[in-house]
PDB file of C-alpha atoms in Angstrom:
ATOM      1  CA  ARG B  19     -10.251  83.545  -6.995  1.00 36.00           C
ATOM      2  CA  LYS B  20     -12.700  86.424  -6.557  1.00 38.00           C
ATOM      3  CA  GLY B  21     -16.019  85.283  -7.915  1.00 39.00           C
ATOM      4  CA  VAL B  22     -14.773  83.267 -10.856  1.00 35.00           C
ATOM      5  CA  GLU B  23     -16.789  80.072 -11.103  1.00 36.00           C
ATOM      6  CA  GLU B  24     -14.954  76.829 -10.360  1.00 37.00           C
ATOM      7  CA  SER B  25     -15.923  75.487 -13.758  1.00 33.00           C
ATOM      8  CA  MET B  26     -13.796  78.251 -15.269  1.00 35.00           C
ATOM      9  CA  LEU B  27     -10.811  77.464 -13.051  1.00 37.00           C
ATOM     10  CA  HIS B  28      -9.030  74.807 -15.003  1.00 39.00           C
ATOM     11  CA  PHE B  29      -6.255  74.874 -17.522  1.00 39.00           C
ATOM     12  CA  LEU B  30      -3.881  72.579 -19.376  1.00 38.00           C
ATOM     13  CA  LEU B  31      -0.426  72.186 -17.919  1.00 41.00           C
ATOM     14  CA  ASP B  32       1.988  69.943 -19.808  1.00 40.00           C
ATOM     15  CA  GLY B  33      -0.995  68.049 -21.134  1.00 41.00           C
ATOM     16  CA  ASN B  34      -2.555  67.443 -17.718  1.00 43.00           C
ATOM     17  CA  GLU B  35      -5.856  69.044 -16.812  1.00 43.00           C
ATOM     18  CA  ILE B  36      -5.500  70.728 -13.408  1.00 44.00           C
ATOM     19  CA  GLN B  37      -8.294  72.124 -11.272  1.00 44.00           C
ATOM     20  CA  PRO B  38      -6.520  74.522  -8.917  1.00 45.00           C
ATOM     21  CA  GLU B  39      -9.751  75.243  -7.016  1.00 45.00           C
ATOM     22  CA  THR B  40      -8.730  78.250  -4.897  1.00 44.00           C
ATOM     23  CA  THR B  41      -5.712  79.216  -6.994  1.00 47.00           C
ATOM     24  CA  PRO B  42      -5.761  81.647  -9.931  1.00 51.00           C
ATOM     25  CA  ILE B  43      -5.642  80.482 -13.514  1.00 52.00           C
ATOM     26  CA  MET B  44      -2.055  80.395 -14.787  1.00 53.00           C
ATOM     27  CA  LEU B  45      -1.053  79.857 -18.404  1.00 52.00           C
ATOM     28  CA  GLN B  46       2.479  79.714 -19.749  1.00 48.00           C
ATOM     29  CA  LEU B  47       3.291  81.864 -22.766  1.00 45.00           C
ATOM     30  CA  ASP B  48       5.692  80.819 -25.486  1.00 42.00           C
ATOM     31  CA  ASP B  49       8.389  83.094 -24.048  1.00 43.00           C
ATOM     32  CA  GLY B  50       8.202  81.356 -20.651  1.00 45.00           C
ATOM     33  CA  ASP B  51       6.248  84.085 -18.829  1.00 45.00           C
ATOM     34  CA  ILE B  52       3.083  83.256 -16.923  1.00 48.00           C
ATOM     35  CA  ILE B  53      -0.328  84.831 -17.337  1.00 46.00           C
ATOM     36  CA  GLU B  54      -2.208  85.019 -14.047  1.00 46.00           C
ATOM     37  CA  CYS B  55      -5.953  85.556 -14.464  1.00 46.00           C
ATOM     38  CA  ILE B  56      -7.948  86.939 -11.544  1.00 42.00           C
ATOM     39  CA  ASP B  57     -11.489  88.349 -11.983  1.00 40.00           C
ATOM     40  CA  ARG B  58     -11.006  87.941 -15.744  1.00 38.00           C
ATOM     41  CA  SER B  59      -8.152  90.463 -15.650  1.00 40.00           C
ATOM     42  CA  THR B  60      -4.725  89.494 -16.882  1.00 39.00           C
ATOM     43  CA  THR B  61      -1.312  90.074 -15.332  1.00 39.00           C
ATOM     44  CA  VAL B  62       2.005  88.939 -16.777  1.00 38.00           C
ATOM     45  CA  VAL B  63       4.443  87.573 -14.188  1.00 39.00           C
ATOM     46  CA  PRO B  64       7.913  87.651 -15.817  1.00 35.00           C
ATOM     47  CA  SER B  65      10.895  85.380 -15.310  1.00 34.00           C
ATOM     48  CA  VAL B  66       8.939  82.430 -13.895  1.00 35.00           C
ATOM     49  CA  SER B  67       9.318  79.042 -15.538  1.00 36.00           C
ATOM     50  CA  LEU B  68       6.319  76.756 -15.109  1.00 37.00           C
ATOM     51  CA  ARG B  69       7.222  73.143 -15.864  1.00 54.00           C
ATOM     52  CA  GLY B  70       4.619  70.615 -14.910  1.00 73.00           C
ATOM     53  CA  ALA B  71       3.200  70.160 -11.444  1.00 84.00           C
ATOM     54  CA  ILE B  72       6.575  70.773  -9.765  1.00 87.00           C
ATOM     55  CA  GLY B  73       6.729  74.174 -11.441  1.00 86.00           C
ATOM     56  CA  LEU B  74       3.242  74.960 -10.179  1.00 87.00           C
ATOM     57  CA  PHE B  75       4.213  73.791  -6.695  1.00 91.00           C
ATOM     58  CA  GLN B  76       7.277  76.080  -6.678  1.00 90.00           C
ATOM     59  CA  PHE B  77       5.302  78.992  -8.111  1.00 89.00           C
ATOM     60  CA  LEU B  78       2.648  78.785  -5.390  1.00 91.00           C
ATOM     61  CA  ILE B  79       5.366  78.713  -2.715  1.00 93.00           C
ATOM     62  CA  SER B  80       6.988  81.776  -4.279  1.00 91.00           C
ATOM     63  CA  THR B  81       3.652  83.585  -3.979  1.00 91.00           C
ATOM     64  CA  GLU B  82       3.363  82.386  -0.351  1.00 91.00           C
ATOM     65  CA  ASP B  83       0.281  80.314  -1.150  1.00 92.00           C
ATOM     66  CA  TYR B  84       1.494  77.417   0.993  1.00 93.00           C
ATOM     67  CA  ALA B  85      -1.922  75.763   1.325  1.00 92.00           C
ATOM     68  CA  GLY B  86      -2.283  75.743  -2.456  1.00 92.00           C
ATOM     69  CA  ALA B  87       1.223  74.358  -2.891  1.00 93.00           C
ATOM     70  CA  GLU B  88       0.570  71.569  -0.407  1.00 93.00           C
ATOM     71  CA  ALA B  89      -2.675  70.690  -2.193  1.00 92.00           C
ATOM     72  CA  VAL B  90      -0.879  70.454  -5.551  1.00 90.00           C
ATOM     73  CA  ALA B  91       1.861  68.289  -4.015  1.00 91.00           C
ATOM     74  CA  ASN B  92      -0.647  65.945  -2.389  1.00 91.00           C
ATOM     75  CA  ASP B  93      -2.701  65.662  -5.581  1.00 87.00           C
ATOM     76  CA  ARG B  94       0.012  65.442  -8.218  1.00 86.00           C
ATOM     77  CA  LEU B  95       3.426  64.789  -6.642  1.00 88.00           C
ATOM     78  CA  GLY B  96       2.985  62.099  -4.020  1.00 88.00           C
ATOM     79  CA  GLY B  97       2.755  64.559  -1.152  1.00 90.00           C
ATOM     80  CA  ARG B  98       5.233  64.125   1.670  1.00 90.00           C
ATOM     81  CA  ASP B  99       6.308  60.733   0.352  1.00 87.00           C
ATOM     82  CA  SER B 100       7.678  62.289  -2.841  1.00 88.00           C
ATOM     83  CA  GLY B 101      11.305  61.530  -3.596  1.00 86.00           C
ATOM     84  CA  ASP B 102      11.758  64.773  -5.513  1.00 90.00           C
ATOM     85  CA  CYS B 103      14.250  67.257  -4.079  1.00 93.00           C
ATOM     86  CA  ASN B 104      12.083  70.275  -4.983  1.00 93.00           C
ATOM     87  CA  VAL B 105       9.043  68.858  -3.231  1.00 94.00           C
ATOM     88  CA  ALA B 106      10.953  67.683  -0.154  1.00 94.00           C
ATOM     89  CA  TYR B 107      12.581  71.054   0.535  1.00 96.00           C
ATOM     90  CA  GLY B 108       9.381  72.844  -0.409  1.00 95.00           C
ATOM     91  CA  PHE B 109       7.688  70.981   2.432  1.00 96.00           C
ATOM     92  CA  VAL B 110      10.518  71.997   4.776  1.00 97.00           C
ATOM     93  CA  LEU B 111       9.708  75.643   4.071  1.00 96.00           C
ATOM     94  CA  ILE B 112       5.958  75.003   4.372  1.00 96.00           C
ATOM     95  CA  ASP B 113       6.399  73.250   7.728  1.00 96.00           C
ATOM     96  CA  TYR B 114       8.699  75.983   8.997  1.00 97.00           C
ATOM     97  CA  CYS B 115       5.894  78.495   8.340  1.00 95.00           C
ATOM     98  CA  LYS B 116       3.446  76.166  10.090  1.00 95.00           C
ATOM     99  CA  PHE B 117       5.817  75.897  13.042  1.00 96.00           C
ATOM    100  CA  LYS B 118       6.054  79.671  13.310  1.00 95.00           C
ATOM    101  CA  ASP B 119       2.245  79.850  13.347  1.00 94.00           C
ATOM    102  CA  GLY B 120       1.993  77.124  15.985  1.00 95.00           C
ATOM    103  CA  LYS B 121       0.400  74.629  13.571  1.00 94.00           C
ATOM    104  CA  THR B 122       3.069  71.928  13.852  1.00 94.00           C
ATOM    105  CA  THR B 123       5.721  70.848  16.313  1.00 95.00           C
ATOM    106  CA  ALA B 124       9.487  71.226  16.232  1.00 95.00           C
ATOM    107  CA  GLU B 125       9.805  67.430  16.131  1.00 93.00           C
ATOM    108  CA  LEU B 126       7.639  67.116  13.011  1.00 94.00           C
ATOM    109  CA  LEU B 127       9.539  69.966  11.361  1.00 96.00           C
ATOM    110  CA  ASP B 128      12.802  68.130  12.067  1.00 95.00           C
ATOM    111  CA  GLU B 129      11.430  64.939  10.512  1.00 92.00           C
ATOM    112  CA  THR B 130      10.456  66.852   7.366  1.00 94.00           C
ATOM    113  CA  LEU B 131      14.000  68.200   7.196  1.00 95.00           C
ATOM    114  CA  VAL B 132      15.494  64.715   7.646  1.00 93.00           C
ATOM    115  CA  LYS B 133      13.399  63.379   4.752  1.00 91.00           C
ATOM    116  CA  ALA B 134      14.762  66.175   2.559  1.00 93.00           C
ATOM    117  CA  LEU B 135      18.338  65.524   3.703  1.00 93.00           C
ATOM    118  CA  THR B 136      18.068  61.851   2.772  1.00 88.00           C
ATOM    119  CA  ILE B 137      17.116  62.919  -0.761  1.00 89.00           C
ATOM    120  CA  ASN B 138      19.824  65.572  -1.146  1.00 91.00           C
ATOM    121  CA  SER B 139      22.047  66.724   1.708  1.00 91.00           C
ATOM    122  CA  LEU B 140      23.842  69.316  -0.449  1.00 92.00           C
ATOM    123  CA  VAL B 141      20.880  71.696  -0.693  1.00 94.00           C
ATOM    124  CA  PRO B 142      21.503  73.365   2.712  1.00 95.00           C
ATOM    125  CA  LEU B 143      25.107  74.100   1.721  1.00 93.00           C
ATOM    126  CA  HIS B 144      23.919  75.814  -1.443  1.00 93.00           C
ATOM    127  CA  LEU B 145      21.133  77.659   0.370  1.00 93.00           C
ATOM    128  CA  LEU B 146      23.503  78.925   3.058  1.00 92.00           C
ATOM    129  CA  GLY B 147      26.114  79.998   0.521  1.00 88.00           C
ATOM    130  CA  ASP B 148      28.857  77.684   1.805  1.00 84.00           C
ATOM    131  CA  SER B 149      31.432  76.077  -0.443  1.00 76.00           C
ATOM    132  CA  SER B 150      30.093  72.720  -1.537  1.00 74.00           C
ATOM    133  CA  PRO B 151      30.678  69.942  -4.060  1.00 78.00           C
ATOM    134  CA  PRO B 152      29.004  70.580  -7.425  1.00 82.00           C
ATOM    135  CA  CYS B 153      25.495  69.182  -7.659  1.00 85.00           C
ATOM    136  CA  ALA B 154      23.139  70.072 -10.499  1.00 89.00           C
ATOM    137  CA  GLN B 155      20.063  69.036  -8.522  1.00 90.00           C
ATOM    138  CA  ALA B 156      20.965  71.158  -5.478  1.00 91.00           C
ATOM    139  CA  SER B 157      22.059  74.205  -7.446  1.00 91.00           C
ATOM    140  CA  GLY B 158      18.972  73.942  -9.660  1.00 91.00           C
ATOM    141  CA  TYR B 159      16.636  73.875  -6.684  1.00 93.00           C
ATOM    142  CA  VAL B 160      18.378  76.772  -4.940  1.00 93.00           C
ATOM    143  CA  GLY B 161      18.392  78.811  -8.139  1.00 91.00           C
ATOM    144  CA  ASP B 162      14.607  78.446  -8.330  1.00 90.00           C
ATOM    145  CA  ALA B 163      13.717  78.555  -4.639  1.00 93.00           C
ATOM    146  CA  LYS B 164      16.226  80.706  -2.737  1.00 93.00           C
ATOM    147  CA  SER B 165      14.101  83.839  -3.122  1.00 93.00           C
ATOM    148  CA  SER B 166      11.165  81.941  -1.581  1.00 94.00           C
ATOM    149  CA  TRP B 167      13.313  81.046   1.430  1.00 96.00           C
ATOM    150  CA  GLU B 168      14.538  84.620   1.766  1.00 94.00           C
ATOM    151  CA  LYS B 169      10.940  85.890   1.811  1.00 93.00           C
ATOM    152  CA  VAL B 170      10.204  83.963   5.011  1.00 94.00           C
ATOM    153  CA  PRO B 171      11.694  85.789   8.021  1.00 95.00           C
ATOM    154  CA  GLY B 172      14.051  83.555   9.961  1.00 95.00           C
ATOM    155  CA  ALA B 173      13.964  80.551   7.603  1.00 96.00           C
ATOM    156  CA  ILE B 174      17.596  80.750   6.488  1.00 96.00           C
ATOM    157  CA  ALA B 175      18.760  81.524  10.037  1.00 96.00           C
ATOM    158  CA  TRP B 176      16.788  78.535  11.359  1.00 97.00           C
ATOM    159  CA  LEU B 177      18.413  76.220   8.808  1.00 96.00           C
ATOM    160  CA  ARG B 178      21.896  77.430   9.745  1.00 95.00           C
ATOM    161  CA  ALA B 179      21.220  77.110  13.484  1.00 96.00           C
ATOM    162  CA  THR B 180      19.700  73.642  13.091  1.00 96.00           C
ATOM    163  CA  ARG B 181      22.774  72.407  11.259  1.00 96.00           C
ATOM    164  CA  SER B 182      24.844  72.838  14.428  1.00 94.00           C
ATOM    165  CA  ARG B 183      22.089  72.843  17.049  1.00 93.00           C
ATOM    166  CA  LYS B 184      24.120  71.182  19.816  1.00 92.00           C
ATOM    167  CA  GLY B 185      27.574  71.987  18.568  1.00 94.00           C
ATOM    168  CA  LEU B 186      29.423  71.606  15.312  1.00 95.00           C
ATOM    169  CA  LYS B 187      30.006  67.904  15.993  1.00 95.00           C
ATOM    170  CA  PRO B 188      29.354  65.346  18.756  1.00 94.00           C
ATOM    171  CA  ASN B 189      31.788  65.650  21.647  1.00 93.00           C
ATOM    172  CA  ASP B 190      33.019  62.057  21.592  1.00 92.00           C
ATOM    173  CA  ASN B 191      35.527  59.836  19.806  1.00 92.00           C
ATOM    174  CA  GLY B 192      33.477  59.505  16.642  1.00 92.00           C
ATOM    175  CA  LYS B 193      30.951  56.938  17.887  1.00 91.00           C
ATOM    176  CA  VAL B 194      27.873  59.012  16.992  1.00 92.00           C
ATOM    177  CA  LEU B 195      29.207  59.747  13.492  1.00 93.00           C
ATOM    178  CA  PHE B 196      30.004  56.048  13.018  1.00 89.00           C
ATOM    179  CA  ARG B 197      26.430  55.077  13.953  1.00 86.00           C
ATOM    180  CA  LEU B 198      24.892  57.748  11.753  1.00 89.00           C
ATOM    181  CA  MET B 199      26.906  56.596   8.735  1.00 89.00           C
ATOM    182  CA  LYS B 200      25.661  53.038   9.217  1.00 81.00           C
ATOM    183  CA  HIS B 201      22.160  54.325   8.481  1.00 79.00           C
ATOM    184  CA  GLY B 202      22.885  56.563   5.489  1.00 82.00           C
ATOM    185  CA  LEU B 203      24.804  59.458   4.001  1.00 87.00           C
ATOM    186  CA  VAL B 204      26.154  62.076   6.401  1.00 92.00           C
ATOM    187  CA  MET B 205      27.661  65.423   5.390  1.00 93.00           C
ATOM    188  CA  VAL B 206      30.992  66.086   7.094  1.00 94.00           C
ATOM    189  CA  GLY B 207      33.117  69.230   7.052  1.00 93.00           C
ATOM    190  CA  MET B 208      36.910  68.983   7.348  1.00 90.00           C
ATOM    191  CA  LYS B 209      39.826  71.339   6.910  1.00 84.00           C
ATOM    192  CA  LYS B 210      41.989  70.381   3.928  1.00 81.00           C
ATOM    193  CA  HIS B 211      44.846  72.487   2.627  1.00 79.00           C
ATOM    194  CA  GLY B 212      43.704  75.462   4.662  1.00 79.00           C
ATOM    195  CA  ARG B 213      40.083  75.504   3.528  1.00 84.00           C
ATOM    196  CA  MET B 214      36.851  73.873   4.644  1.00 86.00           C
ATOM    197  CA  VAL B 215      35.751  70.939   2.515  1.00 88.00           C
ATOM    198  CA  HIS B 216      32.302  69.336   2.817  1.00 90.00           C
ATOM    199  CA  GLN B 217      31.780  65.743   1.719  1.00 89.00           C
ATOM    200  CA  GLU B 218      29.232  62.942   2.148  1.00 89.00           C
ATOM    201  CA  PHE B 219      30.295  59.679   3.772  1.00 89.00           C
ATOM    202  CA  THR B 220      28.577  56.435   4.705  1.00 87.00           C
ATOM    203  CA  THR B 221      29.243  52.913   5.964  1.00 84.00           C
ATOM    204  CA  ASN B 222      25.859  51.657   4.728  1.00 79.00           C
ATOM    205  CA  VAL B 223      26.566  48.977   2.135  1.00 76.00           C
ATOM    206  CA  CYS B 224      23.411  49.760   0.154  1.00 70.00           C
ATOM    207  CA  LYS B 225      24.636  53.328  -0.427  1.00 75.00           C
ATOM    208  CA  MET B 226      27.984  52.231  -1.863  1.00 78.00           C
ATOM    209  CA  HIS B 227      28.640  52.339  -5.593  1.00 72.00           C
ATOM    210  CA  GLY B 228      30.009  49.060  -6.887  1.00 70.00           C
ATOM    211  CA  HIS B 229      28.795  46.928  -3.992  1.00 68.00           C
ATOM    212  CA  MET B 230      27.502  44.336  -6.483  1.00 64.00           C
ATOM    213  CA  LEU B 231      30.855  43.979  -8.269  1.00 69.00           C
ATOM    214  CA  GLU B 232      32.691  40.679  -8.104  1.00 65.00           C
ATOM    215  CA  SER B 233      35.740  42.405  -6.617  1.00 70.00           C
ATOM    216  CA  PHE B 234      33.814  44.288  -3.908  1.00 73.00           C
ATOM    217  CA  CYS B 235      34.921  43.904  -0.310  1.00 74.00           C
ATOM    218  CA  LEU B 236      34.720  45.978   2.860  1.00 76.00           C
ATOM    219  CA  PRO B 237      37.704  47.369   4.731  1.00 76.00           C
ATOM    220  CA  GLN B 238      38.077  45.743   8.137  1.00 70.00           C
ATOM    221  CA  GLY B 239      37.821  49.057  10.004  1.00 72.00           C
ATOM    222  CA  MET B 240      34.393  49.799   8.581  1.00 78.00           C
ATOM    223  CA  ARG B 241      32.620  47.082  10.553  1.00 73.00           C
ATOM    224  CA  LEU B 242      33.219  48.259  14.099  1.00 78.00           C
ATOM    225  CA  HIS B 243      33.807  51.637  15.694  1.00 83.00           C
ATOM    226  CA  ASP B 244      37.442  52.343  16.510  1.00 86.00           C
ATOM    227  CA  PRO B 245      37.719  53.758  20.063  1.00 88.00           C
ATOM    228  CA  ASN B 246      40.900  55.561  18.968  1.00 89.00           C
ATOM    229  CA  GLY B 247      38.790  57.709  16.639  1.00 89.00           C
ATOM    230  CA  GLU B 248      39.842  56.422  13.224  1.00 90.00           C
ATOM    231  CA  ILE B 249      36.904  56.616  10.786  1.00 89.00           C
ATOM    232  CA  VAL B 250      36.824  54.283   7.788  1.00 87.00           C
ATOM    233  CA  CYS B 251      33.990  55.062   5.357  1.00 87.00           C
ATOM    234  CA  HIS B 252      32.807  55.303   1.762  1.00 85.00           C
ATOM    235  CA  ALA B 253      32.650  58.480  -0.322  1.00 83.00           C
ATOM    236  CA  PRO B 254      29.682  57.926  -2.685  1.00 76.00           C
ATOM    237  CA  GLU B 255      30.703  60.441  -5.347  1.00 66.00           C
ATOM    238  CA  THR B 256      33.667  58.234  -6.268  1.00 60.00           C
ATOM    239  CA  THR B 257      33.521  54.810  -7.917  1.00 54.00           C
ATOM    240  CA  TYR B 258      34.659  51.607  -6.286  1.00 52.00           C
ATOM    241  CA  GLN B 259      37.444  51.243  -8.822  1.00 52.00           C
ATOM    242  CA  ASP B 260      38.755  54.703  -7.897  1.00 48.00           C
ATOM    243  CA  GLY B 261      39.280  53.671  -4.283  1.00 53.00           C
ATOM    244  CA  SER B 262      36.174  55.182  -2.767  1.00 71.00           C
ATOM    245  CA  PHE B 263      37.000  54.032   0.771  1.00 83.00           C
ATOM    246  CA  GLN B 264      38.657  56.666   2.899  1.00 84.00           C
ATOM    247  CA  SER B 265      39.971  56.883   6.436  1.00 87.00           C
ATOM    248  CA  PHE B 266      40.587  59.887   8.664  1.00 90.00           C
ATOM    249  CA  LEU B 267      40.839  60.743  12.328  1.00 92.00           C
ATOM    250  CA  TYR B 268      37.725  62.094  13.999  1.00 93.00           C
ATOM    251  CA  SER B 269      39.857  64.875  15.437  1.00 92.00           C
ATOM    252  CA  SER B 270      40.239  66.243  11.886  1.00 92.00           C
ATOM    253  CA  VAL B 271      36.449  66.641  11.549  1.00 94.00           C
ATOM    254  CA  ARG B 272      35.251  70.205  12.112  1.00 94.00           C
ATOM    255  CA  GLU B 273      31.524  69.713  11.546  1.00 95.00           C
ATOM    256  CA  VAL B 274      28.958  66.906  11.268  1.00 96.00           C
ATOM    257  CA  HIS B 275      25.968  68.533   9.610  1.00 95.00           C
ATOM    258  CA  PHE B 276      22.581  68.193  11.335  1.00 95.00           C
ATOM    259  CA  TRP B 277      23.927  65.442  13.577  1.00 94.00           C
ATOM    260  CA  ASP B 278      21.546  66.168  16.441  1.00 93.00           C
ATOM    261  CA  VAL B 279      18.526  66.181  14.104  1.00 93.00           C
ATOM    262  CA  LEU B 280      19.622  62.918  12.461  1.00 92.00           C
ATOM    263  CA  LYS B 281      20.352  61.311  15.809  1.00 88.00           C
ATOM    264  CA  LYS B 282      16.828  61.947  17.112  1.00 87.00           C
ATOM    265  CA  SER B 283      14.870  61.190  13.953  1.00 86.00           C
ATOM    266  CA  ARG B 284      12.946  58.006  13.255  1.00 75.00           C
ATOM    267  CA  VAL B 285      15.078  57.400  10.193  1.00 59.00           C
ATOM    268  CA  PHE B 286      18.456  57.855  11.847  1.00 59.00           C
ATOM    269  CA  LYS B 287      17.376  57.020  15.382  1.00 55.00           C
ATOM    270  CA  LEU B 288      20.178  55.948  17.684  1.00 41.00           C
ATOM    271  CA  SER B 289      19.202  53.960  20.754  1.00 34.00           C
ATOM    272  CA  THR B 290      21.342  52.489  23.507  1.00 31.00           C
ATOM    273  CA  VAL B 291      19.163  49.361  23.319  1.00 32.00           C
ATOM    274  CA  ALA B 292      19.148  48.819  19.566  1.00 38.00           C
ATOM    275  CA  ASP B 293      20.877  51.240  17.221  1.00 44.00           C
ATOM    276  CA  GLU B 294      20.441  48.980  14.168  1.00 62.00           C
ATOM    277  CA  ARG B 295      17.438  48.321  11.948  1.00 71.00           C
ATOM    278  CA  CYS B 296      16.450  45.104  10.231  1.00 81.00           C
ATOM    279  CA  TYR B 297      17.590  45.177   6.598  1.00 79.00           C
ATOM    280  CA  VAL B 298      14.275  43.673   5.435  1.00 82.00           C
ATOM    281  CA  CYS B 299      11.492  45.238   7.529  1.00 82.00           C
ATOM    282  CA  HIS B 300      13.362  48.153   9.219  1.00 76.00           C
ATOM    283  CA  GLU B 301      12.178  47.152  12.688  1.00 80.00           C
ATOM    284  CA  PRO B 302      14.720  47.239  15.564  1.00 76.00           C
ATOM    285  CA  SER B 303      17.245  44.482  14.954  1.00 78.00           C
ATOM    286  CA  GLN B 304      18.168  41.665  17.292  1.00 82.00           C
ATOM    287  CA  PHE B 305      21.358  40.351  15.726  1.00 83.00           C
ATOM    288  CA  LEU B 306      23.877  40.624  12.876  1.00 81.00           C
ATOM    289  CA  CYS B 307      24.593  38.005  10.259  1.00 85.00           C
ATOM    290  CA  THR B 308      27.023  35.716  12.068  1.00 82.00           C
ATOM    291  CA  ARG B 309      29.240  35.329   8.981  1.00 82.00           C
ATOM    292  CA  CYS B 310      29.799  38.881   7.666  1.00 78.00           C
ATOM    293  CA  LYS B 311      28.666  40.857  10.741  1.00 73.00           C
ATOM    294  CA  VAL B 312      27.436  43.618   8.414  1.00 75.00           C
ATOM    295  CA  VAL B 313      23.694  43.124   7.831  1.00 80.00           C
ATOM    296  CA  SER B 314      21.181  43.320  10.708  1.00 82.00           C
ATOM    297  CA  TYR B 315      17.949  41.373  11.185  1.00 87.00           C
ATOM    298  CA  CYS B 316      15.026  41.423  13.594  1.00 88.00           C
ATOM    299  CA  GLY B 317      14.519  37.657  13.444  1.00 89.00           C
ATOM    300  CA  LYS B 318      15.150  34.424  11.596  1.00 90.00           C
ATOM    301  CA  GLU B 319      12.213  34.901   9.226  1.00 90.00           C
ATOM    302  CA  CYS B 320      13.612  38.135   7.748  1.00 89.00           C
ATOM    303  CA  GLN B 321      17.084  36.625   7.611  1.00 89.00           C
ATOM    304  CA  ARG B 322      15.836  33.588   5.651  1.00 88.00           C
ATOM    305  CA  ARG B 323      13.830  35.799   3.304  1.00 87.00           C
ATOM    306  CA  HIS B 324      16.864  37.996   2.585  1.00 87.00           C
ATOM    307  CA  TRP B 325      19.140  34.980   2.100  1.00 86.00           C
ATOM    308  CA  ARG B 326      17.089  33.655  -0.830  1.00 79.00           C
ATOM    309  CA  ASP B 327      15.752  36.953  -2.240  1.00 73.00           C
ATOM    310  CA  ASP B 328      16.168  36.823  -6.033  1.00 59.00           C
ATOM    311  CA  THR B 329      17.021  40.525  -6.427  1.00 60.00           C
ATOM    312  CA  ARG B 330      19.235  41.123  -3.383  1.00 62.00           C
ATOM    313  CA  ALA B 331      20.124  37.663  -2.092  1.00 77.00           C
ATOM    314  CA  HIS B 332      22.388  37.937   0.923  1.00 82.00           C
ATOM    315  CA  LYS B 333      23.961  34.561   0.208  1.00 80.00           C
ATOM    316  CA  ILE B 334      25.673  36.251  -2.768  1.00 76.00           C
ATOM    317  CA  MET B 335      26.698  39.432  -0.978  1.00 77.00           C
ATOM    318  CA  CYS B 336      27.740  37.821   2.288  1.00 81.00           C
ATOM    319  CA  GLU B 337      30.817  36.295   0.664  1.00 75.00           C
ATOM    320  CA  LYS B 338      31.896  39.730  -0.544  1.00 72.00           C
ATOM    321  CA  TYR B 339      31.369  41.363   2.827  1.00 73.00           C
ATOM    322  CA  ILE B 340      33.579  38.888   4.672  1.00 69.00           C
ATOM    323  CA  LYS B 341      36.546  39.604   2.417  1.00 62.00           C
ATOM    324  CA  THR B 342      39.071  42.023   3.896  1.00 52.00           C
TER     325      THR B 342
END
């Protein structure tokens, strides 16, 4: 970094030649430690596991080299389009630092958070130390990255405040939660047996395990919002055979995590004009399938394409959706 020629700044990492440019040379020893070479001097950084480009990405974040981490992610990990939990939440922390420095907007920071939530919504629970369902991916990320979050003043507090930005849950009869679940997985907190339990729910057919089974069918109450506040939804961690559909009263819900962020995002956007998205092209929809009233389309062309699609033909699934 200080006078070392660029031609010297490359090393082998899991068989891939990396040119870190402005980052120091890092080599992993057999015992898992990392050698960091600056000005031809050597320092051993203990207790850091470097595994591929994701390990390098996490290491650079832990050293607060956010520009270097972003460069590695863009070059090796698909950048902000990566579907990896480590990368997605790494970008949340990077964008939070940018927001503090006035280099990005609150809206863009929220969108980065939403992308991470769609990959794994359990990570915030683990980061904030709340009781949560077991998840190896979430606990693994937090085990590696929590110290990086704690280094950034206000990051953990921001995450906690954002989770309930405009209240613990929408002040309605469950309509907002119903609409959110039609788009994807939503983390909900409820009191059960005297303790708070957090669980993911959805009414999005594509997120349901077993939706391609011959016996699959949707409960009647899942299609339309019940003005009396009864919520019928799917719990994705259970299998269809185990009875993964559940119902509960909205009054029993204590918290809908990040509901205001999800409501305003492009992914989970709710509009009074069109709160559905076309199943095929994701543009605002104009109508539902007239038979099952489950799948939305923007026009006849997308509907015809979906009807005869070899891999996800709606003419096969429509029959299952109309069963009650």
